[in-house]
Short mmCIF file of C-alpha atoms in Angstrom, two decimals:
data_model
loop_
_atom_site.label_atom_id
_atom_site.label_comp_id
_atom_site.label_asym_id
_atom_site.label_seq_id
_atom_site.Cartn_x
_atom_site.Cartn_y
_atom_site.Cartn_z
CA UNK A 1 9.97 6.06 -35.82
CA UNK A 2 7.44 8.60 -34.91
CA UNK A 3 7.74 11.02 -37.72
CA UNK A 4 4.57 13.55 -37.36
CA UNK A 5 3.92 15.39 -39.99
CA UNK A 6 1.86 19.06 -39.96
CA UNK A 7 -1.42 18.58 -40.34
CA UNK A 8 -2.84 22.49 -40.02
CA UNK A 9 -2.68 22.34 -43.68
CA UNK A 10 -1.46 25.82 -43.31
CA UNK A 11 2.12 24.57 -44.57
CA UNK A 12 1.28 22.00 -47.63
CA UNK A 13 4.65 20.40 -48.10
CA UNK A 14 6.14 20.94 -51.46
CA UNK A 15 5.37 18.15 -54.16
CA UNK A 16 8.78 16.95 -54.52
CA UNK A 17 8.92 16.05 -50.66
CA UNK A 18 6.16 13.56 -50.22
CA UNK A 19 6.88 9.91 -50.95
CA UNK A 20 4.78 8.14 -53.74
CA UNK A 21 2.14 6.08 -51.61
CA UNK A 22 3.19 2.86 -53.40
CA UNK A 23 6.83 3.97 -52.54
CA UNK A 24 6.28 4.06 -48.75
CA UNK A 25 3.74 0.88 -48.72
CA UNK A 26 6.18 -0.77 -49.88
CA UNK A 27 9.16 0.51 -47.94
CA UNK A 28 6.79 -0.24 -44.51
CA UNK A 29 6.26 -3.72 -45.63
CA UNK A 30 9.71 -4.27 -46.15
CA UNK A 31 10.77 -2.91 -42.80
CA UNK A 32 7.83 -4.77 -41.07
CA UNK A 33 9.25 -8.29 -42.59
CA UNK A 34 12.71 -7.18 -41.63
CA UNK A 35 11.42 -6.88 -38.14
CA UNK A 36 9.26 -9.63 -37.75
CA UNK A 37 12.01 -12.26 -38.95
CA UNK A 38 12.30 -15.36 -41.02
CA UNK A 39 11.27 -16.95 -38.01
CA UNK A 40 7.42 -15.96 -37.18
CA UNK A 41 4.70 -17.86 -39.16
CA UNK A 42 2.46 -16.44 -41.12
CA UNK A 43 -0.40 -16.91 -38.70
CA UNK A 44 1.35 -14.90 -36.25
CA UNK A 45 1.84 -11.74 -38.54
CA UNK A 46 -1.45 -11.71 -39.24
CA UNK A 47 -2.25 -11.94 -35.85
CA UNK A 48 0.15 -9.01 -35.03
CA UNK A 49 -1.47 -6.82 -37.95
CA UNK A 50 -5.00 -7.58 -37.05
CA UNK A 51 -5.31 -3.78 -36.64
CA UNK A 52 -4.38 -3.20 -40.26
CA UNK A 53 -6.60 -1.39 -42.10
CA UNK A 54 -8.94 -2.49 -45.03
CA UNK A 55 -8.41 -1.89 -48.64
CA UNK A 56 -10.86 0.10 -49.78
CA UNK A 57 -12.19 0.18 -53.37
CA UNK A 58 -11.80 3.00 -55.74
CA UNK A 59 -14.36 4.99 -55.13
CA UNK A 60 -16.61 6.99 -57.11
CA UNK A 61 -15.89 10.86 -57.27
CA UNK A 62 -19.30 13.63 -56.43
CA UNK A 63 -19.09 17.15 -57.33
CA UNK A 64 -19.98 19.58 -55.09
CA UNK A 65 -20.11 23.07 -54.31
CA UNK A 66 -17.59 24.23 -50.81
CA UNK A 67 -19.75 26.14 -48.91
CA UNK A 68 -17.78 27.84 -46.30
CA UNK A 69 -20.61 29.42 -44.45
CA UNK A 70 -21.33 26.10 -42.79
CA UNK A 71 -18.11 25.41 -42.79
CA UNK A 72 -14.72 25.00 -40.02
CA UNK A 73 -11.37 25.91 -40.92
CA UNK A 74 -10.23 23.38 -38.60
CA UNK A 75 -7.47 20.71 -39.89
CA UNK A 76 -9.57 17.60 -41.27
CA UNK A 77 -9.41 14.32 -40.23
CA UNK A 78 -7.59 11.53 -42.47
CA UNK A 79 -10.09 10.14 -44.57
CA UNK A 80 -8.03 6.61 -43.90
CA UNK A 81 -9.22 7.43 -40.11
CA UNK A 82 -12.70 8.96 -40.57
CA UNK A 83 -13.13 5.55 -43.19
CA UNK A 84 -11.33 2.73 -40.63
CA UNK A 85 -12.66 3.85 -37.25
CA UNK A 86 -16.24 3.78 -37.19
CA UNK A 87 -19.59 3.14 -34.48
CA UNK A 88 -21.85 1.01 -37.15
CA UNK A 89 -22.91 -1.60 -34.80
CA UNK A 90 -24.35 -3.23 -38.32
CA UNK A 91 -21.21 -4.18 -39.27
CA UNK A 92 -19.68 -5.22 -35.90
CA UNK A 93 -19.25 -3.95 -32.61
CA UNK A 94 -15.17 -3.13 -32.85
CA UNK A 95 -14.22 0.17 -34.39
CA UNK A 96 -12.48 -1.77 -37.32
CA UNK A 97 -15.63 -3.77 -38.03
CA UNK A 98 -17.49 -1.51 -39.98
CA UNK A 99 -14.61 -0.82 -42.66
CA UNK A 100 -13.83 -4.81 -42.69
CA UNK A 101 -17.45 -5.87 -42.73
CA UNK A 102 -19.19 -3.14 -44.73
CA UNK A 103 -18.65 -4.39 -48.13
CA UNK A 104 -21.50 -6.95 -47.99
CA UNK A 105 -24.16 -3.94 -48.34
CA UNK A 106 -25.46 -3.08 -51.72
CA UNK A 107 -26.40 0.64 -51.64
CA UNK A 108 -27.55 0.94 -54.99
CA UNK A 109 -30.17 0.14 -55.99
CA UNK A 110 -31.65 1.77 -53.07
CA UNK A 111 -35.14 3.62 -52.25
CA UNK A 112 -36.02 5.82 -49.15
CA UNK A 113 -39.68 5.96 -48.29
CA UNK A 114 -41.15 8.85 -46.91
CA UNK A 115 -44.14 8.60 -44.76
CA UNK A 116 -46.30 9.68 -42.07
CA UNK A 117 -47.39 13.55 -41.42
CA UNK A 118 -47.09 14.74 -44.78
CA UNK A 119 -48.84 15.66 -47.42
CA UNK A 120 -47.03 13.91 -50.41
CA UNK A 121 -45.62 10.78 -48.97
CA UNK A 122 -43.43 8.97 -51.72
CA UNK A 123 -40.45 6.72 -52.52
CA UNK A 124 -37.77 8.17 -54.00
CA UNK A 125 -34.31 6.71 -55.63
CA UNK A 126 -31.28 7.40 -54.60
CA UNK A 127 -30.78 8.89 -57.90
CA UNK A 128 -33.62 11.26 -57.36
CA UNK A 129 -32.76 12.25 -53.72
CA UNK A 130 -29.16 13.19 -54.62
CA UNK A 131 -30.85 15.43 -57.15
CA UNK A 132 -33.46 16.90 -55.31
CA UNK A 133 -30.95 20.12 -54.41
CA UNK A 134 -27.51 20.86 -55.08
CA UNK A 135 -24.81 18.97 -53.71
CA UNK A 136 -22.70 21.06 -50.73
CA UNK A 137 -19.29 20.42 -49.55
CA UNK A 138 -19.45 21.26 -45.48
CA UNK A 139 -16.80 20.57 -43.30
CA UNK A 140 -18.27 19.53 -39.44
CA UNK A 141 -16.98 18.41 -36.76
CA UNK A 142 -18.00 15.40 -35.50
CA UNK A 143 -18.16 14.45 -31.53
CA UNK A 144 -18.77 10.88 -30.42
CA UNK A 145 -20.24 10.37 -27.28
CA UNK A 146 -17.57 7.95 -26.29
CA UNK A 147 -15.29 11.56 -26.19
CA UNK A 148 -13.43 11.07 -29.14
CA UNK A 149 -13.80 13.54 -31.86
CA UNK A 150 -12.86 14.22 -36.08
CA UNK A 151 -13.70 17.19 -38.44
CA UNK A 152 -15.10 15.66 -41.69
CA UNK A 153 -15.69 17.28 -45.25
CA UNK A 154 -19.44 16.11 -46.23
CA UNK A 155 -22.01 16.29 -49.44
CA UNK A 156 -25.13 16.93 -49.01
CA UNK A 157 -28.06 19.43 -48.63
CA UNK A 158 -29.71 21.15 -46.04
CA UNK A 159 -32.16 18.22 -44.75
CA UNK A 160 -34.54 21.31 -45.26
CA UNK A 161 -34.87 21.22 -48.80
CA UNK A 162 -36.52 17.40 -48.63
CA UNK A 163 -38.89 18.03 -45.90
CA UNK A 164 -40.18 21.23 -47.86
CA UNK A 165 -40.23 18.66 -50.63
CA UNK A 166 -43.13 16.32 -49.06
CA UNK A 167 -44.93 19.60 -47.17
CA UNK A 168 -45.12 18.04 -43.61
CA UNK A 169 -48.94 18.51 -42.60
CA UNK A 170 -49.69 20.53 -39.64
CA UNK A 171 -49.47 17.35 -37.01
CA UNK A 172 -45.70 17.00 -37.97
CA UNK A 173 -43.79 17.50 -35.02
CA UNK A 174 -40.61 15.26 -35.37
CA UNK A 175 -39.14 13.25 -38.36
CA UNK A 176 -37.71 10.02 -37.31
CA UNK A 177 -34.93 8.26 -39.57
CA UNK A 178 -34.70 4.16 -39.81
CA UNK A 179 -31.53 2.76 -40.66
CA UNK A 180 -31.87 -0.88 -42.84
CA UNK A 181 -31.98 -4.29 -40.87
CA UNK A 182 -31.16 -6.59 -43.44
CA UNK A 183 -29.23 -9.66 -42.22
CA UNK A 184 -28.18 -11.10 -45.28
CA UNK A 185 -26.17 -7.43 -45.79
CA UNK A 186 -25.25 -6.94 -42.03
CA UNK A 187 -23.97 -9.65 -40.16
CA UNK A 188 -23.93 -7.35 -36.76
CA UNK A 189 -27.79 -7.77 -36.67
CA UNK A 190 -27.17 -10.88 -35.18
CA UNK A 191 -26.20 -9.32 -31.58
CA UNK A 192 -28.51 -8.62 -29.70
CA UNK A 193 -26.96 -5.03 -28.72
CA UNK A 194 -29.49 -3.16 -29.75
CA UNK A 195 -33.32 -3.36 -31.07
CA UNK A 196 -32.68 -3.24 -35.11
CA UNK A 197 -33.81 -1.58 -37.12
CA UNK A 198 -31.66 1.58 -36.09
CA UNK A 199 -34.13 4.37 -35.41
CA UNK A 200 -33.03 7.83 -34.84
CA UNK A 201 -35.03 11.26 -34.46
CA UNK A 202 -35.35 14.80 -34.25
CA UNK A 203 -37.69 17.39 -33.64
CA UNK A 204 -38.72 19.26 -36.73
CA UNK A 205 -37.65 22.30 -36.05
CA UNK A 206 -33.92 20.54 -35.50
CA UNK A 207 -34.36 19.01 -38.19
CA UNK A 208 -35.53 22.00 -40.48
CA UNK A 209 -32.07 24.04 -39.06
CA UNK A 210 -30.11 24.88 -42.23
CA UNK A 211 -26.72 22.68 -40.19
CA UNK A 212 -29.01 19.25 -40.85
CA UNK A 213 -27.31 17.51 -43.64
CA UNK A 214 -28.81 15.45 -45.65
CA UNK A 215 -25.80 13.23 -46.80
CA UNK A 216 -24.33 11.30 -49.34
CA UNK A 217 -21.10 11.77 -49.67
CA UNK A 218 -17.77 12.93 -47.74
CA UNK A 219 -14.24 13.85 -49.18
CA UNK A 220 -15.82 14.73 -52.65
CA UNK A 221 -16.45 11.04 -53.02
CA UNK A 222 -20.06 9.09 -52.51
CA UNK A 223 -20.31 7.67 -48.53
CA UNK A 224 -18.02 4.88 -47.94
CA UNK A 225 -20.72 2.03 -46.77
CA UNK A 226 -19.14 2.03 -43.66
CA UNK A 227 -19.86 6.08 -43.26
CA UNK A 228 -23.22 5.20 -43.73
CA UNK A 229 -24.11 4.65 -47.68
CA UNK A 230 -26.05 5.56 -49.98
CA UNK A 231 -27.65 8.17 -47.97
CA UNK A 232 -27.42 9.46 -44.05
CA UNK A 233 -27.66 11.92 -41.89
CA UNK A 234 -25.42 14.66 -39.96
CA UNK A 235 -26.84 16.81 -37.23
CA UNK A 236 -23.42 18.36 -36.19
CA UNK A 237 -23.94 19.54 -33.10
CA UNK A 238 -25.49 16.51 -31.46
CA UNK A 239 -23.13 13.18 -30.36
CA UNK A 240 -22.95 11.09 -33.59
CA UNK A 241 -25.08 8.22 -33.03
CA UNK A 242 -27.82 11.25 -33.51
CA UNK A 243 -26.89 10.86 -37.20
CA UNK A 244 -28.83 7.94 -38.63
CA UNK A 245 -26.93 6.00 -41.78
CA UNK A 246 -27.90 3.54 -44.16
CA UNK A 247 -31.37 5.32 -44.47
CA UNK A 248 -34.33 3.30 -45.53
CA UNK A 249 -37.26 5.33 -44.30
CA UNK A 250 -38.16 8.94 -42.82
CA UNK A 251 -41.43 9.52 -41.17
CA UNK A 252 -42.82 12.50 -40.02
CA UNK A 253 -44.48 12.10 -36.48
CA UNK A 254 -47.19 13.50 -33.98
CA UNK A 255 -45.05 11.91 -30.72
CA UNK A 256 -41.08 11.87 -29.71
CA UNK A 257 -39.74 8.65 -32.32
CA UNK A 258 -38.47 6.05 -29.96
CA UNK A 259 -34.97 5.56 -30.85
CA UNK A 260 -32.35 3.24 -30.29
CA UNK A 261 -29.71 4.38 -28.09
CA UNK A 262 -32.79 5.71 -26.08
CA UNK A 263 -34.65 2.41 -25.76
CA UNK A 264 -31.71 0.58 -24.23
CA UNK A 265 -30.46 2.89 -22.00
CA UNK A 266 -32.47 6.03 -21.19
CA UNK A 267 -30.52 7.24 -18.29
CA UNK A 268 -27.45 7.08 -20.58
CA UNK A 269 -28.78 8.35 -24.42
CA UNK A 270 -31.43 10.98 -24.13
CA UNK A 271 -34.03 11.74 -26.95
CA UNK A 272 -31.69 14.85 -27.49
CA UNK A 273 -28.54 14.67 -27.05
CA UNK A 274 -26.87 17.62 -27.77
CA UNK A 275 -23.25 17.35 -27.12
CA UNK A 276 -23.05 19.38 -24.10
CA UNK A 277 -19.53 19.54 -21.73
CA UNK A 278 -21.42 20.45 -19.26
CA UNK A 279 -23.81 16.85 -19.15
CA UNK A 280 -21.55 14.17 -17.90
CA UNK A 281 -22.64 10.85 -19.35
CA UNK A 282 -23.26 8.56 -16.00
CA UNK A 283 -19.84 6.69 -16.80
CA UNK A 284 -17.74 9.29 -17.69
CA UNK A 285 -17.17 13.08 -18.53
CA UNK A 286 -17.84 15.04 -21.44
CA UNK A 287 -16.17 17.93 -20.53
CA UNK A 288 -13.16 16.82 -23.25
CA UNK A 289 -12.75 15.42 -26.21
CA UNK A 290 -9.19 13.58 -28.15
CA UNK A 291 -9.27 14.78 -32.02
CA UNK A 292 -8.25 11.67 -33.75
CA UNK A 293 -5.04 12.01 -35.51
CA UNK A 294 -4.19 14.92 -34.19
CA UNK A 295 -4.51 14.92 -30.45
CA UNK A 296 -1.73 12.29 -29.40
CA UNK A 297 0.06 11.13 -26.10
CA UNK A 298 1.90 14.51 -25.37
CA UNK A 299 -1.11 16.79 -25.72
CA UNK A 300 -4.25 16.92 -23.28
CA UNK A 301 -7.67 16.56 -24.08
CA UNK A 302 -9.31 19.45 -26.04
CA UNK A 303 -12.75 21.13 -24.22
CA UNK A 304 -16.09 20.37 -25.80
CA UNK A 305 -17.74 23.27 -26.87
CA UNK A 306 -21.27 23.45 -26.30
CA UNK A 307 -23.81 22.27 -29.11
CA UNK A 308 -19.93 20.85 -30.14
CA UNK A 309 -19.27 25.13 -31.74
CA UNK A 310 -22.41 25.47 -33.29
CA UNK A 311 -24.00 28.14 -30.83
CA UNK A 312 -26.59 29.19 -33.68
CA UNK A 313 -28.81 26.12 -32.70
CA UNK A 314 -28.93 27.63 -29.15
CA UNK A 315 -32.41 29.36 -30.02
CA UNK A 316 -33.61 26.23 -30.95
CA UNK A 317 -33.39 25.32 -27.42
CA UNK A 318 -34.10 28.21 -25.30
CA UNK A 319 -36.21 27.93 -22.07
CA UNK A 320 -35.55 24.15 -22.34
CA UNK A 321 -33.38 22.74 -19.02
CA UNK A 322 -30.71 20.28 -21.27
CA UNK A 323 -29.95 18.30 -17.68
CA UNK A 324 -33.22 17.28 -18.17
CA UNK A 325 -33.86 17.48 -21.91
CA UNK A 326 -30.08 15.39 -22.05
CA UNK B 1 0.11 -38.16 -14.69
CA UNK B 2 1.88 -36.29 -12.91
CA UNK B 3 4.47 -34.47 -15.47
CA UNK B 4 7.30 -32.85 -13.38
CA UNK B 5 9.81 -30.95 -15.06
CA UNK B 6 13.74 -31.31 -13.76
CA UNK B 7 15.23 -28.11 -12.44
CA UNK B 8 16.61 -27.04 -15.41
CA UNK B 9 13.26 -27.74 -17.84
CA UNK B 10 11.49 -25.67 -15.22
CA UNK B 11 13.62 -22.61 -15.99
CA UNK B 12 13.27 -22.66 -19.87
CA UNK B 13 9.72 -23.54 -18.99
CA UNK B 14 9.69 -19.78 -16.75
CA UNK B 15 11.71 -18.62 -20.05
CA UNK B 16 8.83 -19.14 -22.65
CA UNK B 17 6.09 -17.87 -19.96
CA UNK B 18 8.07 -14.75 -19.74
CA UNK B 19 8.50 -14.05 -23.54
CA UNK B 20 4.87 -14.89 -24.05
CA UNK B 21 3.14 -12.66 -21.39
CA UNK B 22 5.08 -10.35 -22.88
CA UNK B 23 4.07 -10.43 -26.37
CA UNK B 24 1.00 -8.59 -25.93
CA UNK B 25 2.86 -5.51 -24.27
CA UNK B 26 5.32 -5.98 -27.63
CA UNK B 27 2.35 -6.31 -30.07
CA UNK B 28 0.88 -2.84 -29.07
CA UNK B 29 4.16 -1.15 -29.07
CA UNK B 30 4.89 -2.40 -32.53
CA UNK B 31 1.46 -1.25 -34.12
CA UNK B 32 2.09 1.93 -31.97
CA UNK B 33 5.28 3.02 -33.24
CA UNK B 34 3.78 1.91 -36.81
CA UNK B 35 0.93 4.30 -36.10
CA UNK B 36 -1.78 1.89 -37.15
CA UNK B 37 -4.20 2.17 -34.94
CA UNK B 38 -6.12 5.20 -35.39
CA UNK B 39 -7.18 5.66 -31.57
CA UNK B 40 -3.75 4.45 -30.30
CA UNK B 41 -4.89 5.91 -26.97
CA UNK B 42 -7.82 4.25 -26.74
CA UNK B 43 -5.97 1.28 -28.43
CA UNK B 44 -3.62 0.81 -25.41
CA UNK B 45 -6.10 1.42 -23.08
CA UNK B 46 -8.48 -1.43 -24.18
CA UNK B 47 -5.62 -3.86 -24.99
CA UNK B 48 -3.49 -3.36 -21.55
CA UNK B 49 -6.90 -3.42 -19.60
CA UNK B 50 -7.63 -7.02 -21.61
CA UNK B 51 -4.76 -8.38 -20.69
CA UNK B 52 -4.69 -7.37 -17.14
CA UNK B 53 -7.63 -9.62 -17.12
CA UNK B 54 -6.71 -12.36 -18.79
CA UNK B 55 -4.06 -13.04 -16.75
CA UNK B 56 -5.46 -12.50 -13.85
CA UNK B 57 -8.04 -15.21 -14.41
CA UNK B 58 -4.75 -17.26 -15.22
CA UNK B 59 -2.60 -16.00 -11.75
CA UNK B 60 -6.01 -17.31 -10.05
CA UNK B 61 -6.19 -20.72 -12.21
CA UNK B 62 -3.33 -21.92 -10.95
CA UNK B 63 -4.13 -23.62 -7.89
CA UNK B 64 -7.30 -25.55 -9.93
CA UNK B 65 -5.29 -26.43 -12.26
CA UNK B 66 -2.76 -27.57 -10.05
CA UNK B 67 -5.15 -29.66 -8.03
CA UNK B 68 -6.92 -31.06 -11.31
CA UNK B 69 -3.68 -32.33 -12.39
CA UNK B 70 -1.49 -32.99 -9.68
CA UNK B 71 1.15 -30.69 -11.37
CA UNK B 72 2.21 -28.77 -7.88
CA UNK B 73 5.42 -27.59 -10.40
CA UNK B 74 2.37 -24.80 -11.51
CA UNK B 75 2.80 -22.94 -8.49
CA UNK B 76 5.89 -21.68 -9.15
CA UNK B 77 4.69 -20.13 -12.36
CA UNK B 78 2.35 -18.21 -10.13
CA UNK B 79 4.27 -14.98 -8.78
CA UNK B 80 4.93 -14.17 -12.79
CA UNK B 81 1.81 -14.64 -13.48
CA UNK B 82 0.38 -12.02 -10.54
CA UNK B 83 3.62 -9.66 -11.49
CA UNK B 84 2.39 -9.53 -15.11
CA UNK B 85 -0.97 -8.98 -14.17
CA UNK B 86 0.10 -6.03 -12.17
CA UNK B 87 2.48 -5.11 -15.11
CA UNK B 88 -0.68 -4.90 -17.70
CA UNK B 89 -2.86 -3.23 -14.87
CA UNK B 90 -0.07 -0.77 -14.63
CA UNK B 91 -0.23 0.33 -17.78
CA UNK B 92 -3.85 0.54 -18.02
CA UNK B 93 -3.97 2.99 -15.23
CA UNK B 94 -0.79 4.85 -16.61
CA UNK B 95 -3.55 5.26 -19.67
CA UNK B 96 -5.62 6.79 -18.35
CA UNK B 97 -3.85 8.85 -15.53
CA UNK B 98 -1.50 10.17 -18.58
CA UNK B 99 -3.88 10.10 -21.40
CA UNK B 100 -7.46 11.15 -19.40
CA UNK B 101 -5.80 13.52 -17.28
CA UNK B 102 -2.61 14.31 -18.29
CA UNK B 103 -0.92 13.29 -15.08
CA UNK B 104 -2.51 16.21 -13.20
CA UNK B 105 -3.90 14.15 -9.58
CA UNK B 106 -6.52 16.45 -8.39
CA UNK B 107 -8.39 15.68 -12.29
CA UNK B 108 -8.01 12.11 -11.51
CA UNK B 109 -9.34 12.02 -8.44
CA UNK B 110 -12.18 13.86 -9.11
CA UNK B 111 -12.97 11.77 -11.83
CA UNK B 112 -12.50 8.81 -9.75
CA UNK B 113 -14.97 9.50 -7.17
CA UNK B 114 -17.13 10.74 -9.82
CA UNK B 115 -17.47 7.97 -11.97
CA UNK B 116 -18.56 4.75 -9.97
CA UNK B 117 -16.80 2.12 -13.12
CA UNK B 118 -13.61 3.87 -12.72
CA UNK B 119 -13.45 4.03 -8.76
CA UNK B 120 -13.92 0.20 -8.80
CA UNK B 121 -11.21 -0.26 -11.41
CA UNK B 122 -9.21 2.01 -9.32
CA UNK B 123 -10.09 0.14 -6.05
CA UNK B 124 -9.48 -3.03 -8.00
CA UNK B 125 -5.55 -1.24 -8.90
CA UNK B 126 -4.68 -0.01 -5.49
CA UNK B 127 -5.07 -3.24 -4.21
CA UNK B 128 -2.95 -4.64 -6.32
CA UNK B 129 0.10 -2.48 -5.27
CA UNK B 130 0.81 -3.87 -1.96
CA UNK B 131 0.34 -7.93 -3.64
CA UNK B 132 3.18 -6.65 -6.05
CA UNK B 133 5.12 -5.02 -3.47
CA UNK B 134 5.44 -8.18 -1.18
CA UNK B 135 6.00 -10.66 -3.93
CA UNK B 136 9.80 -11.41 -3.64
CA UNK B 137 11.19 -14.57 -1.04
CA UNK B 138 12.31 -11.82 1.66
CA UNK B 139 8.91 -9.88 2.02
CA UNK B 140 7.43 -13.89 2.57
CA UNK B 141 9.79 -14.10 5.06
CA UNK B 142 9.80 -10.54 6.77
CA UNK B 143 5.69 -10.90 6.58
CA UNK B 144 5.54 -14.79 7.87
CA UNK B 145 3.96 -17.01 5.23
CA UNK B 146 0.59 -16.82 7.10
CA UNK B 147 0.19 -13.02 7.01
CA UNK B 148 1.28 -13.00 3.38
CA UNK B 149 -0.81 -15.84 2.76
CA UNK B 150 -3.83 -13.25 4.27
CA UNK B 151 -3.12 -10.33 2.21
CA UNK B 152 -3.05 -12.33 -1.22
CA UNK B 153 -6.09 -13.45 -0.72
CA UNK B 154 -7.16 -10.19 -1.23
CA UNK B 155 -7.08 -11.21 -5.10
CA UNK B 156 -10.61 -12.57 -4.00
CA UNK B 157 -11.28 -9.07 -3.74
CA UNK B 158 -9.55 -7.63 -6.96
CA UNK B 159 -10.63 -10.37 -9.12
CA UNK B 160 -14.53 -9.48 -8.89
CA UNK B 161 -14.20 -6.00 -8.64
CA UNK B 162 -11.98 -5.87 -12.45
CA UNK B 163 -14.78 -7.75 -13.62
CA UNK B 164 -17.27 -5.36 -12.32
CA UNK B 165 -15.10 -2.35 -13.41
CA UNK B 166 -14.92 -3.72 -17.21
CA UNK B 167 -18.84 -4.98 -17.08
CA UNK B 168 -19.85 -1.34 -16.12
CA UNK B 169 -17.79 0.45 -18.98
CA UNK B 170 -19.14 -2.66 -21.39
CA UNK B 171 -22.62 -2.05 -20.24
CA UNK B 172 -22.51 1.41 -21.72
CA UNK B 173 -22.96 -0.34 -24.97
CA UNK B 174 -25.32 -3.36 -24.03
CA UNK B 175 -22.26 -5.24 -25.03
CA UNK B 176 -21.89 -8.07 -22.43
CA UNK B 177 -20.95 -11.00 -24.05
CA UNK B 178 -16.66 -10.49 -23.06
CA UNK B 179 -17.42 -8.95 -19.01
CA UNK B 180 -20.00 -12.23 -18.99
CA UNK B 181 -17.20 -14.64 -20.21
CA UNK B 182 -14.84 -13.32 -17.21
CA UNK B 183 -16.97 -13.29 -14.80
CA UNK B 184 -18.38 -16.92 -15.57
CA UNK B 185 -14.31 -17.49 -15.51
CA UNK B 186 -13.85 -16.14 -12.25
CA UNK B 187 -17.10 -17.21 -10.55
CA UNK B 188 -15.89 -20.90 -11.42
CA UNK B 189 -12.08 -20.16 -10.39
CA UNK B 190 -13.26 -18.66 -7.33
CA UNK B 191 -16.08 -21.32 -6.59
CA UNK B 192 -14.09 -24.03 -6.78
CA UNK B 193 -12.07 -23.00 -4.00
CA UNK B 194 -15.33 -22.38 -1.78
CA UNK B 195 -16.36 -26.21 -3.05
CA UNK B 196 -13.07 -27.26 -1.93
CA UNK B 197 -13.05 -25.37 1.64
CA UNK B 198 -16.50 -26.84 2.45
CA UNK B 199 -15.36 -30.58 1.62
CA UNK B 200 -12.11 -29.72 3.62
CA UNK B 201 -14.45 -28.47 6.54
CA UNK B 202 -16.87 -31.45 6.61
CA UNK B 203 -13.62 -33.84 6.48
CA UNK B 204 -11.94 -31.69 9.49
CA UNK B 205 -15.59 -32.15 11.25
CA UNK B 206 -15.85 -35.96 10.82
CA UNK B 207 -12.22 -36.21 12.17
CA UNK B 208 -11.28 -37.66 8.93
CA UNK B 209 -7.94 -37.29 7.21
CA UNK B 210 -7.39 -34.06 5.70
CA UNK B 211 -8.40 -32.78 2.26
CA UNK B 212 -5.59 -31.74 0.50
CA UNK B 213 -4.45 -27.73 1.40
CA UNK B 214 -5.44 -25.39 -1.34
#
């Protein structure tokens, strides 16, 4: 039975039409059990439901003021989807692995060290980092290099607030972000897929652009572990992997950082990685994308927009050949 | 131990194998209809691709297992395994043709031409079509056993192409454990055939009794 609800958000259902969660979950379970029949063993049942969602623990709310200037009005991706479909290789290679394994991450206590070409290097604990500037909610499009996209309400503040706070020296040309790499908390580190720790970077002027968001929450609550708790960056005009998660170090450098994916496969993942429908990935087109939860079987993939639909960043790349600097 | 099922037992075995080979499809349909996978289209593509590869390996394993175990009746299951390989490969192709290109033949062919990993997979799929089409007893008779056998040796080309397709796709993320496993299995299964045909050739040269026919 396929019942698609309207997801455009313009016609919210009446509260009387909404089946309470417990009721529909029980109903689903009941129907499912009936269908499987008494004969099937519980092992088979587990196997069939391998893709089932992990249960999220109760989350901590996070107050933030909506910032409509930087927000899209497009329908938001369901929280359930945004938190159960993740690339976070430190917790496993499959999309469902992070939701399943990231409970081992301890997002508190947490400190972020700020180093390199700055006048005020410092170690900030997560609470002072959160309080450094007023929190805003911004609804951004997210485009993954794999060809899917989501719309996510993030909570944070412009990264420029932090950058101004630590006062980069005249030598600072780039900002490098390093993700935690603790094998005790991150089972995925056993795989040799990338050289850990995960490193990403931006040019200083990219990092100073107001759209670049230092992010501590999503959907009005603190970041779930699988989405990069307790602090990550979100750079909406670049492919998702540019937005480093669970950051422990921010370093200001003279030279372009050696970023994880660029080191791993330089011909496939450039340093810039701006969303660009005209520059294909060597093995697939980037001209279109599928919006998770919205574009289904009977809908053509949507066209990918230059800079993921954030033309205001174009001036950062004036005069650059974006085919060469992909 | 040469286990030899009676005709009735064999048809029971066939029935069980048929249902077992259909289960992955039913599982995918079940989960997609319940809207469990977050990206159902990617889920369908991955699952059908995986199962096409599993069944391809099983099909290729029939001859070596038969030779090593003496279970000659396994040969009677091979056609079904081969057809299920085609079934999952077809679903995999449809996922690409439907969801990625929305039945736009020109756009699909452009994509196939542009991207080697798709070209390789597409070639493997196209080569499977004549094998599936000539799987009936009537077609075997029409072609004649020898020609039919030559045609069906295309599988020795299809298998490496399918593994290469999978390898190339996974190489994007350096995640090569699975493709390496498939490559090893296909290499061993094809390698055994090469080894046996060498043995046979040597035996023939010496004028000795022929080694058993693969």
